[in-house]
Amino acid sequence: MNSTRAPRWAHPPTDWLKCNTDGAWHKERDNSGLGWICRDEKGSMIWAGARAVTKAASPILAEAEALKWSAETMTSFGYRNVIFESDSLTPVKMINGSEAVWPVLQSIIEVIRLSLSQI
């Protein structure tokens, strides 16, 4: 029998925080969900957020919105050492510049990059 295990959460380095984000989307629902959790090097929760939003147009938009919300929040709190993790590879590649930014995500990616430049 084969089993696939999700990778285990890895602690950030000392004096760093790690923010994990996620977006939830369903084609038949009126709302999408956004969430994030920020933990320290011990794995203790420092901050978290979850909210329903008017339905995002796609799953990738929900994922990008969750990343944007967490990056803006950590920036507004004045944190400087933050690692962001997402289970959505496409927006991460767009943010890092290794994939072209889709026009529908352009404004969201720009806000994320601006927030990250301040961290």
PDB file of N, CA, C and O in Angstrom, residues 18-94:
ATOM      1  N   LYS A  18       6.835  32.411  10.866  1.00  0.00           N
ATOM      2  CA  LYS A  18       6.399  31.762   9.630  1.00  0.00           C
ATOM      3  C   LYS A  18       4.891  31.910   9.525  1.00  0.00           C
ATOM      4  O   LYS A  18       4.154  31.612  10.456  1.00  0.00           O
ATOM      5  N   CYS A  19       4.465  32.414   8.376  1.00  0.00           N
ATOM      6  CA  CYS A  19       3.055  32.644   8.093  1.00  0.00           C
ATOM      7  C   CYS A  19       2.608  31.655   7.016  1.00  0.00           C
ATOM      8  O   CYS A  19       3.110  31.693   5.898  1.00  0.00           O
ATOM      9  N   ASN A  20       1.689  30.776   7.362  1.00  0.00           N
ATOM     10  CA  ASN A  20       1.120  29.842   6.395  1.00  0.00           C
ATOM     11  C   ASN A  20      -0.251  30.369   5.978  1.00  0.00           C
ATOM     12  O   ASN A  20      -1.035  30.773   6.837  1.00  0.00           O
ATOM     13  N   THR A  21      -0.502  30.362   4.669  1.00  0.00           N
ATOM     14  CA  THR A  21      -1.743  30.925   4.151  1.00  0.00           C
ATOM     15  C   THR A  21      -2.511  29.885   3.350  1.00  0.00           C
ATOM     16  O   THR A  21      -1.937  28.922   2.842  1.00  0.00           O
ATOM     17  N   ASP A  22      -3.812  30.123   3.224  1.00  0.00           N
ATOM     18  CA  ASP A  22      -4.636  29.238   2.396  1.00  0.00           C
ATOM     19  C   ASP A  22      -5.897  29.970   1.966  1.00  0.00           C
ATOM     20  O   ASP A  22      -6.400  30.842   2.674  1.00  0.00           O
ATOM     21  N   GLY A  23      -6.360  29.609   0.796  1.00  0.00           N
ATOM     22  CA  GLY A  23      -7.629  30.110   0.281  1.00  0.00           C
ATOM     23  C   GLY A  23      -8.541  28.932   0.001  1.00  0.00           C
ATOM     24  O   GLY A  23      -8.075  27.873  -0.416  1.00  0.00           O
ATOM     25  N   ALA A  24      -9.821  29.108   0.236  1.00  0.00           N
ATOM     26  CA  ALA A  24     -10.799  28.051  -0.028  1.00  0.00           C
ATOM     27  C   ALA A  24     -11.818  28.573  -1.032  1.00  0.00           C
ATOM     28  O   ALA A  24     -12.314  29.695  -0.908  1.00  0.00           O
ATOM     29  N   TRP A  25     -12.103  27.745  -2.034  1.00  0.00           N
ATOM     30  CA  TRP A  25     -12.999  28.145  -3.111  1.00  0.00           C
ATOM     31  C   TRP A  25     -13.843  26.956  -3.523  1.00  0.00           C
ATOM     32  O   TRP A  25     -13.350  25.821  -3.570  1.00  0.00           O
ATOM     33  N   HIS A  26     -15.110  27.201  -3.821  1.00  0.00           N
ATOM     34  CA  HIS A  26     -15.992  26.151  -4.326  1.00  0.00           C
ATOM     35  C   HIS A  26     -16.909  26.779  -5.362  1.00  0.00           C
ATOM     36  O   HIS A  26     -17.503  27.831  -5.112  1.00  0.00           O
ATOM     37  N   LYS A  27     -17.007  26.146  -6.501  1.00  0.00           N
ATOM     38  CA  LYS A  27     -17.760  26.738  -7.608  1.00  0.00           C
ATOM     39  C   LYS A  27     -19.237  26.948  -7.309  1.00  0.00           C
ATOM     40  O   LYS A  27     -19.886  27.785  -7.930  1.00  0.00           O
ATOM     41  N   GLU A  28     -19.793  26.220  -6.364  1.00  0.00           N
ATOM     42  CA  GLU A  28     -21.224  26.329  -6.078  1.00  0.00           C
ATOM     43  C   GLU A  28     -21.542  27.147  -4.824  1.00  0.00           C
ATOM     44  O   GLU A  28     -22.698  27.214  -4.416  1.00  0.00           O
ATOM     45  N   ARG A  29     -20.564  27.754  -4.237  1.00  0.00           N
ATOM     46  CA  ARG A  29     -20.803  28.545  -3.022  1.00  0.00           C
ATOM     47  C   ARG A  29     -20.693  30.038  -3.329  1.00  0.00           C
ATOM     48  O   ARG A  29     -19.971  30.450  -4.227  1.00  0.00           O
ATOM     49  N   ASP A  30     -21.375  30.835  -2.526  1.00  0.00           N
ATOM     50  CA  ASP A  30     -21.373  32.289  -2.726  1.00  0.00           C
ATOM     51  C   ASP A  30     -20.161  32.975  -2.124  1.00  0.00           C
ATOM     52  O   ASP A  30     -19.864  34.108  -2.471  1.00  0.00           O
ATOM     53  N   ASN A  31     -19.487  32.299  -1.198  1.00  0.00           N
ATOM     54  CA  ASN A  31     -18.339  32.900  -0.525  1.00  0.00           C
ATOM     55  C   ASN A  31     -17.101  32.039  -0.703  1.00  0.00           C
ATOM     56  O   ASN A  31     -17.194  30.835  -0.923  1.00  0.00           O
ATOM     57  N   SER A  32     -15.963  32.674  -0.584  1.00  0.00           N
ATOM     58  CA  SER A  32     -14.675  31.986  -0.511  1.00  0.00           C
ATOM     59  C   SER A  32     -14.122  32.228   0.881  1.00  0.00           C
ATOM     60  O   SER A  32     -14.559  33.145   1.585  1.00  0.00           O
ATOM     61  N   GLY A  33     -13.149  31.440   1.270  1.00  0.00           N
ATOM     62  CA  GLY A  33     -12.537  31.607   2.582  1.00  0.00           C
ATOM     63  C   GLY A  33     -11.064  31.940   2.451  1.00  0.00           C
ATOM     64  O   GLY A  33     -10.386  31.452   1.557  1.00  0.00           O
ATOM     65  N   LEU A  34     -10.593  32.797   3.334  1.00  0.00           N
ATOM     66  CA  LEU A  34      -9.175  33.149   3.400  1.00  0.00           C
ATOM     67  C   LEU A  34      -8.701  32.880   4.813  1.00  0.00           C
ATOM     68  O   LEU A  34      -9.430  33.137   5.780  1.00  0.00           O
ATOM     69  N   GLY A  35      -7.482  32.377   4.934  1.00  0.00           N
ATOM     70  CA  GLY A  35      -6.956  32.143   6.264  1.00  0.00           C
ATOM     71  C   GLY A  35      -5.445  32.152   6.286  1.00  0.00           C
ATOM     72  O   GLY A  35      -4.798  31.928   5.258  1.00  0.00           O
ATOM     73  N   TRP A  36      -4.927  32.464   7.452  1.00  0.00           N
ATOM     74  CA  TRP A  36      -3.479  32.426   7.661  1.00  0.00           C
ATOM     75  C   TRP A  36      -3.202  32.247   9.148  1.00  0.00           C
ATOM     76  O   TRP A  36      -4.028  32.573   9.991  1.00  0.00           O
ATOM     77  N   ILE A  37      -2.042  31.686   9.419  1.00  0.00           N
ATOM     78  CA  ILE A  37      -1.582  31.528  10.800  1.00  0.00           C
ATOM     79  C   ILE A  37      -0.093  31.851  10.823  1.00  0.00           C
ATOM     80  O   ILE A  37       0.654  31.456   9.934  1.00  0.00           O
ATOM     81  N   CYS A  38       0.303  32.590  11.821  1.00  0.00           N
ATOM     82  CA  CYS A  38       1.698  33.000  11.961  1.00  0.00           C
ATOM     83  C   CYS A  38       2.229  32.432  13.271  1.00  0.00           C
ATOM     84  O   CYS A  38       1.630  32.642  14.336  1.00  0.00           O
ATOM     85  N   ARG A  39       3.342  31.694  13.169  1.00  0.00           N
ATOM     86  CA  ARG A  39       3.927  31.047  14.352  1.00  0.00           C
ATOM     87  C   ARG A  39       5.395  31.421  14.500  1.00  0.00           C
ATOM     88  O   ARG A  39       6.070  31.751  13.535  1.00  0.00           O
ATOM     89  N   ASP A  40       5.868  31.311  15.742  1.00  0.00           N
ATOM     90  CA  ASP A  40       7.274  31.604  16.027  1.00  0.00           C
ATOM     91  C   ASP A  40       8.127  30.351  15.901  1.00  0.00           C
ATOM     92  O   ASP A  40       7.630  29.290  15.509  1.00  0.00           O
ATOM     93  N   GLU A  41       9.407  30.470  16.276  1.00  0.00           N
ATOM     94  CA  GLU A  41      10.346  29.350  16.124  1.00  0.00           C
ATOM     95  C   GLU A  41      10.005  28.146  17.000  1.00  0.00           C
ATOM     96  O   GLU A  41      10.455  27.035  16.748  1.00  0.00           O
ATOM     97  N   LYS A  42       9.171  28.367  18.013  1.00  0.00           N
ATOM     98  CA  LYS A  42       8.738  27.261  18.873  1.00  0.00           C
ATOM     99  C   LYS A  42       7.461  26.601  18.356  1.00  0.00           C
ATOM    100  O   LYS A  42       7.007  25.613  18.912  1.00  0.00           O
ATOM    101  N   GLY A  43       6.868  27.193  17.317  1.00  0.00           N
ATOM    102  CA  GLY A  43       5.610  26.682  16.788  1.00  0.00           C
ATOM    103  C   GLY A  43       4.395  27.286  17.464  1.00  0.00           C
ATOM    104  O   GLY A  43       3.262  26.898  17.184  1.00  0.00           O
ATOM    105  N   SER A  44       4.620  28.242  18.356  1.00  0.00           N
ATOM    106  CA  SER A  44       3.510  28.889  19.055  1.00  0.00           C
ATOM    107  C   SER A  44       2.822  29.897  18.137  1.00  0.00           C
ATOM    108  O   SER A  44       3.493  30.678  17.452  1.00  0.00           O
ATOM    109  N   MET A  45       1.509  29.882  18.156  1.00  0.00           N
ATOM    110  CA  MET A  45       0.762  30.826  17.337  1.00  0.00           C
ATOM    111  C   MET A  45       0.949  32.240  17.877  1.00  0.00           C
ATOM    112  O   MET A  45       0.789  32.492  19.072  1.00  0.00           O
ATOM    113  N   ILE A  46       1.280  33.145  16.976  1.00  0.00           N
ATOM    114  CA  ILE A  46       1.435  34.552  17.326  1.00  0.00           C
ATOM    115  C   ILE A  46       0.215  35.342  16.853  1.00  0.00           C
ATOM    116  O   ILE A  46      -0.334  36.144  17.580  1.00  0.00           O
ATOM    117  N   TRP A  47      -0.180  35.122  15.608  1.00  0.00           N
ATOM    118  CA  TRP A  47      -1.341  35.766  15.017  1.00  0.00           C
ATOM    119  C   TRP A  47      -2.020  34.776  14.077  1.00  0.00           C
ATOM    120  O   TRP A  47      -1.379  33.881  13.548  1.00  0.00           O
ATOM    121  N   ALA A  48      -3.300  35.004  13.835  1.00  0.00           N
ATOM    122  CA  ALA A  48      -4.035  34.203  12.855  1.00  0.00           C
ATOM    123  C   ALA A  48      -5.209  35.028  12.352  1.00  0.00           C
ATOM    124  O   ALA A  48      -5.683  35.948  13.032  1.00  0.00           O
ATOM    125  N   GLY A  49      -5.663  34.703  11.175  1.00  0.00           N
ATOM    126  CA  GLY A  49      -6.829  35.376  10.627  1.00  0.00           C
ATOM    127  C   GLY A  49      -7.616  34.426   9.743  1.00  0.00           C
ATOM    128  O   GLY A  49      -7.032  33.581   9.065  1.00  0.00           O
ATOM    129  N   ALA A  50      -8.919  34.559   9.768  1.00  0.00           N
ATOM    130  CA  ALA A  50      -9.793  33.782   8.894  1.00  0.00           C
ATOM    131  C   ALA A  50     -11.009  34.637   8.603  1.00  0.00           C
ATOM    132  O   ALA A  50     -11.524  35.329   9.492  1.00  0.00           O
ATOM    133  N   ARG A  51     -11.433  34.599   7.361  1.00  0.00           N
ATOM    134  CA  ARG A  51     -12.633  35.351   7.016  1.00  0.00           C
ATOM    135  C   ARG A  51     -13.244  34.818   5.728  1.00  0.00           C
ATOM    136  O   ARG A  51     -12.554  34.238   4.893  1.00  0.00           O
ATOM    137  N   ALA A  52     -14.524  35.040   5.612  1.00  0.00           N
ATOM    138  CA  ALA A  52     -15.233  34.741   4.374  1.00  0.00           C
ATOM    139  C   ALA A  52     -15.257  36.016   3.543  1.00  0.00           C
ATOM    140  O   ALA A  52     -15.366  37.124   4.082  1.00  0.00           O
ATOM    141  N   VAL A  53     -15.117  35.867   2.245  1.00  0.00           N
ATOM    142  CA  VAL A  53     -15.167  36.995   1.324  1.00  0.00           C
ATOM    143  C   VAL A  53     -16.141  36.653   0.215  1.00  0.00           C
ATOM    144  O   VAL A  53     -16.428  35.485  -0.042  1.00  0.00           O
ATOM    145  N   THR A  54     -16.640  37.685  -0.450  1.00  0.00           N
ATOM    146  CA  THR A  54     -17.475  37.439  -1.616  1.00  0.00           C
ATOM    147  C   THR A  54     -16.706  36.535  -2.552  1.00  0.00           C
ATOM    148  O   THR A  54     -15.502  36.699  -2.745  1.00  0.00           O
ATOM    149  N   LYS A  55     -17.375  35.588  -3.109  1.00  0.00           N
ATOM    150  CA  LYS A  55     -16.737  34.538  -3.897  1.00  0.00           C
ATOM    151  C   LYS A  55     -15.648  35.070  -4.829  1.00  0.00           C
ATOM    152  O   LYS A  55     -15.885  35.948  -5.653  1.00  0.00           O
ATOM    153  N   ALA A  56     -14.457  34.533  -4.667  1.00  0.00           N
ATOM    154  CA  ALA A  56     -13.361  34.835  -5.579  1.00  0.00           C
ATOM    155  C   ALA A  56     -13.680  34.184  -6.921  1.00  0.00           C
ATOM    156  O   ALA A  56     -14.387  33.178  -6.988  1.00  0.00           O
ATOM    157  N   ALA A  57     -13.152  34.736  -7.985  1.00  0.00           N
ATOM    158  CA  ALA A  57     -13.454  34.231  -9.323  1.00  0.00           C
ATOM    159  C   ALA A  57     -12.847  32.852  -9.586  1.00  0.00           C
ATOM    160  O   ALA A  57     -13.298  32.150 -10.485  1.00  0.00           O
ATOM    161  N   SER A  58     -11.831  32.481  -8.824  1.00  0.00           N
ATOM    162  CA  SER A  58     -11.166  31.195  -9.046  1.00  0.00           C
ATOM    163  C   SER A  58     -10.412  30.786  -7.789  1.00  0.00           C
ATOM    164  O   SER A  58     -10.158  31.617  -6.912  1.00  0.00           O
ATOM    165  N   PRO A  59      -9.997  29.520  -7.713  1.00  0.00           N
ATOM    166  CA  PRO A  59      -9.208  29.083  -6.557  1.00  0.00           C
ATOM    167  C   PRO A  59      -7.894  29.852  -6.435  1.00  0.00           C
ATOM    168  O   PRO A  59      -7.473  30.180  -5.327  1.00  0.00           O
ATOM    169  N   ILE A  60      -7.253  30.142  -7.545  1.00  0.00           N
ATOM    170  CA  ILE A  60      -5.959  30.835  -7.496  1.00  0.00           C
ATOM    171  C   ILE A  60      -6.115  32.258  -6.963  1.00  0.00           C
ATOM    172  O   ILE A  60      -5.245  32.767  -6.263  1.00  0.00           O
ATOM    173  N   LEU A  61      -7.245  32.892  -7.265  1.00  0.00           N
ATOM    174  CA  LEU A  61      -7.497  34.229  -6.715  1.00  0.00           C
ATOM    175  C   LEU A  61      -7.700  34.162  -5.205  1.00  0.00           C
ATOM    176  O   LEU A  61      -7.226  35.041  -4.476  1.00  0.00           O
ATOM    177  N   ALA A  62      -8.380  33.150  -4.722  1.00  0.00           N
ATOM    178  CA  ALA A  62      -8.555  32.992  -3.273  1.00  0.00           C
ATOM    179  C   ALA A  62      -7.203  32.784  -2.599  1.00  0.00           C
ATOM    180  O   ALA A  62      -6.921  33.388  -1.550  1.00  0.00           O
ATOM    181  N   GLU A  63      -6.347  31.964  -3.186  1.00  0.00           N
ATOM    182  CA  GLU A  63      -5.004  31.730  -2.631  1.00  0.00           C
ATOM    183  C   GLU A  63      -4.193  33.028  -2.607  1.00  0.00           C
ATOM    184  O   GLU A  63      -3.536  33.349  -1.611  1.00  0.00           O
ATOM    185  N   ALA A  64      -4.229  33.774  -3.710  1.00  0.00           N
ATOM    186  CA  ALA A  64      -3.473  35.027  -3.789  1.00  0.00           C
ATOM    187  C   ALA A  64      -4.003  36.055  -2.796  1.00  0.00           C
ATOM    188  O   ALA A  64      -3.231  36.787  -2.172  1.00  0.00           O
ATOM    189  N   GLU A  65      -5.313  36.119  -2.623  1.00  0.00           N
ATOM    190  CA  GLU A  65      -5.901  37.057  -1.650  1.00  0.00           C
ATOM    191  C   GLU A  65      -5.471  36.715  -0.228  1.00  0.00           C
ATOM    192  O   GLU A  65      -5.224  37.612   0.584  1.00  0.00           O
ATOM    193  N   ALA A  66      -5.378  35.427   0.091  1.00  0.00           N
ATOM    194  CA  ALA A  66      -4.920  35.028   1.428  1.00  0.00           C
ATOM    195  C   ALA A  66      -3.470  35.449   1.647  1.00  0.00           C
ATOM    196  O   ALA A  66      -3.110  35.959   2.718  1.00  0.00           O
ATOM    197  N   LEU A  67      -2.628  35.264   0.636  1.00  0.00           N
ATOM    198  CA  LEU A  67      -1.232  35.709   0.724  1.00  0.00           C
ATOM    199  C   LEU A  67      -1.157  37.224   0.902  1.00  0.00           C
ATOM    200  O   LEU A  67      -0.391  37.727   1.731  1.00  0.00           O
ATOM    201  N   LYS A  68      -1.960  37.939   0.124  1.00  0.00           N
ATOM    202  CA  LYS A  68      -1.966  39.410   0.211  1.00  0.00           C
ATOM    203  C   LYS A  68      -2.368  39.872   1.603  1.00  0.00           C
ATOM    204  O   LYS A  68      -1.706  40.732   2.196  1.00  0.00           O
ATOM    205  N   TRP A  69      -3.439  39.298   2.139  1.00  0.00           N
ATOM    206  CA  TRP A  69      -3.927  39.694   3.457  1.00  0.00           C
ATOM    207  C   TRP A  69      -2.860  39.446   4.524  1.00  0.00           C
ATOM    208  O   TRP A  69      -2.595  40.307   5.370  1.00  0.00           O
ATOM    209  N   SER A  70      -2.221  38.293   4.491  1.00  0.00           N
ATOM    210  CA  SER A  70      -1.208  37.998   5.516  1.00  0.00           C
ATOM    211  C   SER A  70       0.004  38.910   5.380  1.00  0.00           C
ATOM    212  O   SER A  70       0.527  39.395   6.384  1.00  0.00           O
ATOM    213  N   ALA A  71       0.442  39.166   4.151  1.00  0.00           N
ATOM    214  CA  ALA A  71       1.603  40.044   3.946  1.00  0.00           C
ATOM    215  C   ALA A  71       1.296  41.477   4.384  1.00  0.00           C
ATOM    216  O   ALA A  71       2.122  42.124   5.045  1.00  0.00           O
ATOM    217  N   GLU A  72       0.117  41.963   4.045  1.00  0.00           N
ATOM    218  CA  GLU A  72      -0.267  43.316   4.475  1.00  0.00           C
ATOM    219  C   GLU A  72      -0.356  43.405   6.002  1.00  0.00           C
ATOM    220  O   GLU A  72       0.073  44.395   6.595  1.00  0.00           O
ATOM    221  N   THR A  73      -0.901  42.381   6.619  1.00  0.00           N
ATOM    222  CA  THR A  73      -1.047  42.384   8.078  1.00  0.00           C
ATOM    223  C   THR A  73       0.311  42.376   8.774  1.00  0.00           C
ATOM    224  O   THR A  73       0.552  43.170   9.684  1.00  0.00           O
ATOM    225  N   MET A  74       1.197  41.487   8.356  1.00  0.00           N
ATOM    226  CA  MET A  74       2.525  41.412   8.979  1.00  0.00           C
ATOM    227  C   MET A  74       3.308  42.705   8.764  1.00  0.00           C
ATOM    228  O   MET A  74       4.006  43.167   9.670  1.00  0.00           O
ATOM    229  N   THR A  75       3.137  43.327   7.594  1.00  0.00           N
ATOM    230  CA  THR A  75       3.786  44.615   7.327  1.00  0.00           C
ATOM    231  C   THR A  75       3.224  45.686   8.256  1.00  0.00           C
ATOM    232  O   THR A  75       3.973  46.461   8.846  1.00  0.00           O
ATOM    233  N   SER A  76       1.906  45.716   8.407  1.00  0.00           N
ATOM    234  CA  SER A  76       1.292  46.748   9.254  1.00  0.00           C
ATOM    235  C   SER A  76       1.680  46.582  10.716  1.00  0.00           C
ATOM    236  O   SER A  76       1.725  47.554  11.462  1.00  0.00           O
ATOM    237  N   PHE A  77       1.982  45.346  11.140  1.00  0.00           N
ATOM    238  CA  PHE A  77       2.427  45.101  12.508  1.00  0.00           C
ATOM    239  C   PHE A  77       3.907  45.416  12.702  1.00  0.00           C
ATOM    240  O   PHE A  77       4.407  45.382  13.822  1.00  0.00           O
ATOM    241  N   GLY A  78       4.619  45.685  11.613  1.00  0.00           N
ATOM    242  CA  GLY A  78       6.021  46.074  11.709  1.00  0.00           C
ATOM    243  C   GLY A  78       7.015  44.926  11.781  1.00  0.00           C
ATOM    244  O   GLY A  78       8.186  45.144  12.087  1.00  0.00           O
ATOM    245  N   TYR A  79       6.574  43.717  11.475  1.00  0.00           N
ATOM    246  CA  TYR A  79       7.508  42.585  11.493  1.00  0.00           C
ATOM    247  C   TYR A  79       8.472  42.669  10.323  1.00  0.00           C
ATOM    248  O   TYR A  79       8.117  43.122   9.242  1.00  0.00           O
ATOM    249  N   ARG A  80       9.700  42.221  10.558  1.00  0.00           N
ATOM    250  CA  ARG A  80      10.731  42.270   9.517  1.00  0.00           C
ATOM    251  C   ARG A  80      11.235  40.894   9.116  1.00  0.00           C
ATOM    252  O   ARG A  80      11.722  40.714   8.021  1.00  0.00           O
ATOM    253  N   ASN A  81      11.154  39.919  10.003  1.00  0.00           N
ATOM    254  CA  ASN A  81      11.660  38.569   9.716  1.00  0.00           C
ATOM    255  C   ASN A  81      10.493  37.593   9.636  1.00  0.00           C
ATOM    256  O   ASN A  81      10.129  36.962  10.624  1.00  0.00           O
ATOM    257  N   VAL A  82       9.909  37.498   8.455  1.00  0.00           N
ATOM    258  CA  VAL A  82       8.746  36.649   8.257  1.00  0.00           C
ATOM    259  C   VAL A  82       8.951  35.789   7.012  1.00  0.00           C
ATOM    260  O   VAL A  82       9.331  36.293   5.959  1.00  0.00           O
ATOM    261  N   ILE A  83       8.695  34.509   7.157  1.00  0.00           N
ATOM    262  CA  ILE A  83       8.696  33.576   6.036  1.00  0.00           C
ATOM    263  C   ILE A  83       7.237  33.283   5.714  1.00  0.00           C
ATOM    264  O   ILE A  83       6.456  32.980   6.619  1.00  0.00           O
ATOM    265  N   PHE A  84       6.855  33.383   4.458  1.00  0.00           N
ATOM    266  CA  PHE A  84       5.488  33.095   4.039  1.00  0.00           C
ATOM    267  C   PHE A  84       5.474  31.774   3.284  1.00  0.00           C
ATOM    268  O   PHE A  84       6.344  31.527   2.449  1.00  0.00           O
ATOM    269  N   GLU A  85       4.478  30.943   3.592  1.00  0.00           N
ATOM    270  CA  GLU A  85       4.308  29.669   2.899  1.00  0.00           C
ATOM    271  C   GLU A  85       2.878  29.551   2.400  1.00  0.00           C
ATOM    272  O   GLU A  85       1.942  29.932   3.093  1.00  0.00           O
ATOM    273  N   SER A  86       2.769  29.003   1.189  1.00  0.00           N
ATOM    274  CA  SER A  86       1.469  28.756   0.589  1.00  0.00           C
ATOM    275  C   SER A  86       1.500  27.393  -0.076  1.00  0.00           C
ATOM    276  O   SER A  86       2.560  26.956  -0.551  1.00  0.00           O
ATOM    277  N   ASP A  87       0.355  26.752  -0.141  1.00  0.00           N
ATOM    278  CA  ASP A  87       0.294  25.477  -0.863  1.00  0.00           C
ATOM    279  C   ASP A  87      -0.039  25.688  -2.341  1.00  0.00           C
ATOM    280  O   ASP A  87      -0.240  24.739  -3.075  1.00  0.00           O
ATOM    281  N   SER A  88      -0.069  26.932  -2.769  1.00  0.00           N
ATOM    282  CA  SER A  88      -0.368  27.267  -4.157  1.00  0.00           C
ATOM    283  C   SER A  88       0.892  27.782  -4.840  1.00  0.00           C
ATOM    284  O   SER A  88       1.307  28.921  -4.636  1.00  0.00           O
ATOM    285  N   LEU A  89       1.490  26.942  -5.647  1.00  0.00           N
ATOM    286  CA  LEU A  89       2.784  27.241  -6.256  1.00  0.00           C
ATOM    287  C   LEU A  89       2.720  28.361  -7.295  1.00  0.00           C
ATOM    288  O   LEU A  89       3.651  29.161  -7.407  1.00  0.00           O
ATOM    289  N   THR A  90       1.636  28.467  -8.041  1.00  0.00           N
ATOM    290  CA  THR A  90       1.563  29.454  -9.123  1.00  0.00           C
ATOM    291  C   THR A  90       1.716  30.890  -8.634  1.00  0.00           C
ATOM    292  O   THR A  90       2.561  31.625  -9.153  1.00  0.00           O
ATOM    293  N   PRO A  91       0.936  31.351  -7.646  1.00  0.00           N
ATOM    294  CA  PRO A  91       1.159  32.737  -7.210  1.00  0.00           C
ATOM    295  C   PRO A  91       2.538  32.944  -6.576  1.00  0.00           C
ATOM    296  O   PRO A  91       3.126  34.016  -6.706  1.00  0.00           O
ATOM    297  N   VAL A  92       3.069  31.927  -5.930  1.00  0.00           N
ATOM    298  CA  VAL A  92       4.415  32.054  -5.345  1.00  0.00           C
ATOM    299  C   VAL A  92       5.437  32.290  -6.457  1.00  0.00           C
ATOM    300  O   VAL A  92       6.304  33.158  -6.345  1.00  0.00           O
ATOM    301  N   LYS A  93       5.329  31.532  -7.534  1.00  0.00           N
ATOM    302  CA  LYS A  93       6.239  31.722  -8.670  1.00  0.00           C
ATOM    303  C   LYS A  93       6.070  33.110  -9.287  1.00  0.00           C
ATOM    304  O   LYS A  93       7.048  33.737  -9.694  1.00  0.00           O
ATOM    305  N   MET A  94       4.845  33.601  -9.345  1.00  0.00           N
ATOM    306  CA  MET A  94       4.599  34.939  -9.878  1.00  0.00           C
ATOM    307  C   MET A  94       5.220  36.007  -8.981  1.00  0.00           C
ATOM    308  O   MET A  94       5.833  36.957  -9.461  1.00  0.00           O
TER     309      MET A  94
END
